[in-house]
Amino acid sequence: MKKELYLMMIALVGFTGISLGQGQNPECMTNLSIYAEHAKVKNYDAAYGPWKMVYTNCPDINKANFSYGERILADKIDKSTGAEKDAFIKELMKLYDDSHKYYPASFSVGQVAIDKVLLMYDNKMASDEQIFAMLDKAFKEDKSNFKNPKALYLYFSSLVDLYGANKKELQDVFDTYDDVTEKIEEENSQLTDVITKLLPKEDAGTLTSKEKRSLRVATTNSESYGKIAGSVDSKLGALADCENLIPLYERSFEAKKGDITWVKRAVGRMFSKDCIDDPMFKKLFEAQLALDPSADAYVYGGTLKQKAGDNSGAIADFNKALALETNSRKKSNIAYKIATSYRRGSKSTSRSYALKAIDANSSNGNAYLLIANLYASSANDCGDTPFEKRAMYWKAADMARKAGRVDPSLSGRASQSAASYEAKAPSKTDIFNSGMAGKTLSFKCWVGGSITVPSL
């Protein structure tokens, strides 16, 4: 019921959709109107009495019983203590259950479970075992509606704490980590799709009020997923280092080598943690090749060559992977990987592949950050005067800001990078002394293009 950060609370508009099962009780209708008006202006004390009457006698008359009822009871919980607070918590727990009972299409099993767990967690009413068990059940039974960022983190965090208490296995931690991170990526991909669609309209000034709200919600929640992803990685910490991964996979390999999901995840984890020098990585890699020869295989093969110092061979494999991959987001990631391989040898080629990454997935903020870095590192090579050289940082800052716009989950990094570049760009005094304020400055190096010097 407590809609995930990216969903809006159900509003009461008119009183459409009223259930006929209880005959439109006139007294319930009157009190529904009364408590709704109070709740709209956050006068929850005044709303409680009439809401209680409607909820008790006509629970299915309108979904507002549950959307506003949650707000009313949450306010009561915040303002009470002791036995009175416990009673309101119990009442809210029942309301969550009833929301699914009367409006299952609006309040799913997963949403209800999340709301109950978060209420219990916030009020220190549940152990790690209870939290994990309830969230694990909800995730497995209703994954599509398991979207709350806080719940996703709590799901994983409680499991890590149980492992620390010797109550869960390390493999359980890794499996759940993969499930949670994949879910975060999936949800953020949907949000960035919305952002990608709406940004051009925002730039053109043609967004409707509804679209403005959608863009604001998508941006806010993409930022939330970015923060949660970082917290999940921090919670995993050293558990996923080579020292733990290698013996775990050695023990499980024979039993799991035919399970493509397990093999792919194992290869991916060892790859991301740079455990590719160990013979176990090669065994897993070969197992994946046998089960599913795909673009991934060339990515891993290219990485092994790169590690061995064969950069040209590595790039050849990466390009094969790029040609084979049909998924646009994966294709974008491969192009980005090639771009990073060229960043020191050929900045123009690196940018070319970064632009291919953006072309495949316009919300690939990492590609924009890479281009920003390429520009910033070329400042001394692009210009005849100190002013012209430092002007390159404006172009770098602009690219960094684009990264945060297209993928708000990167907004923290993007903002820091942009601020760093801006600090290195010409000051107002420099602009005044140059006489370039408001003028266009072109770059004659590999970067090309131009910037408009800020007006004073």
Tab-separated table of C-alpha atoms in Angstrom, residues 343 365-366 368-374 376 392-404 410-425:
chain	number	residue	atom	x	y	z
A	343	ARG	CA	40.920	5.858	-23.725
A	365	GLY	CA	25.415	7.799	-18.390
A	366	ASN	CA	28.790	6.110	-17.979
A	368	TYR	CA	28.873	10.474	-21.133
A	369	LEU	CA	31.142	10.479	-18.072
A	370	LEU	CA	33.882	8.828	-20.125
A	371	ILE	CA	33.587	11.454	-22.852
A	372	ALA	CA	33.723	14.165	-20.190
A	373	ASN	CA	36.938	12.640	-18.856
A	374	LEU	CA	38.409	12.432	-22.369
A	376	ALA	CA	39.089	17.169	-19.530
A	392	MET	CA	37.706	22.758	-22.512
A	393	TYR	CA	36.564	22.098	-18.943
A	394	TRP	CA	33.221	23.755	-19.732
A	395	LYS	CA	32.686	21.188	-22.454
A	396	ALA	CA	33.697	18.392	-20.069
A	397	ALA	CA	31.333	19.706	-17.381
A	398	ASP	CA	28.472	19.792	-19.890
A	399	MET	CA	29.027	16.117	-20.753
A	400	ALA	CA	29.162	15.183	-17.067
A	401	ARG	CA	25.849	16.929	-16.430
A	402	LYS	CA	24.295	15.018	-19.338
A	403	ALA	CA	25.288	11.771	-17.608
A	404	GLY	CA	23.234	12.733	-14.567
A	410	LEU	CA	24.593	8.405	-11.522
A	411	SER	CA	23.676	11.924	-10.436
A	412	GLY	CA	26.030	11.891	-7.447
A	413	ARG	CA	29.097	11.034	-9.519
A	414	ALA	CA	27.975	13.246	-12.378
A	415	SER	CA	27.486	16.290	-10.139
A	416	GLN	CA	30.868	15.809	-8.485
A	417	SER	CA	32.593	15.479	-11.855
A	418	ALA	CA	30.843	18.521	-13.305
A	419	ALA	CA	31.734	20.611	-10.250
A	420	SER	CA	35.350	19.505	-10.474
A	421	TYR	CA	35.553	20.480	-14.142
A	422	GLU	CA	33.786	23.806	-13.569
A	423	ALA	CA	36.331	24.652	-10.872
A	424	LYS	CA	39.125	24.274	-13.442
A	425	ALA	CA	37.387	26.340	-16.114
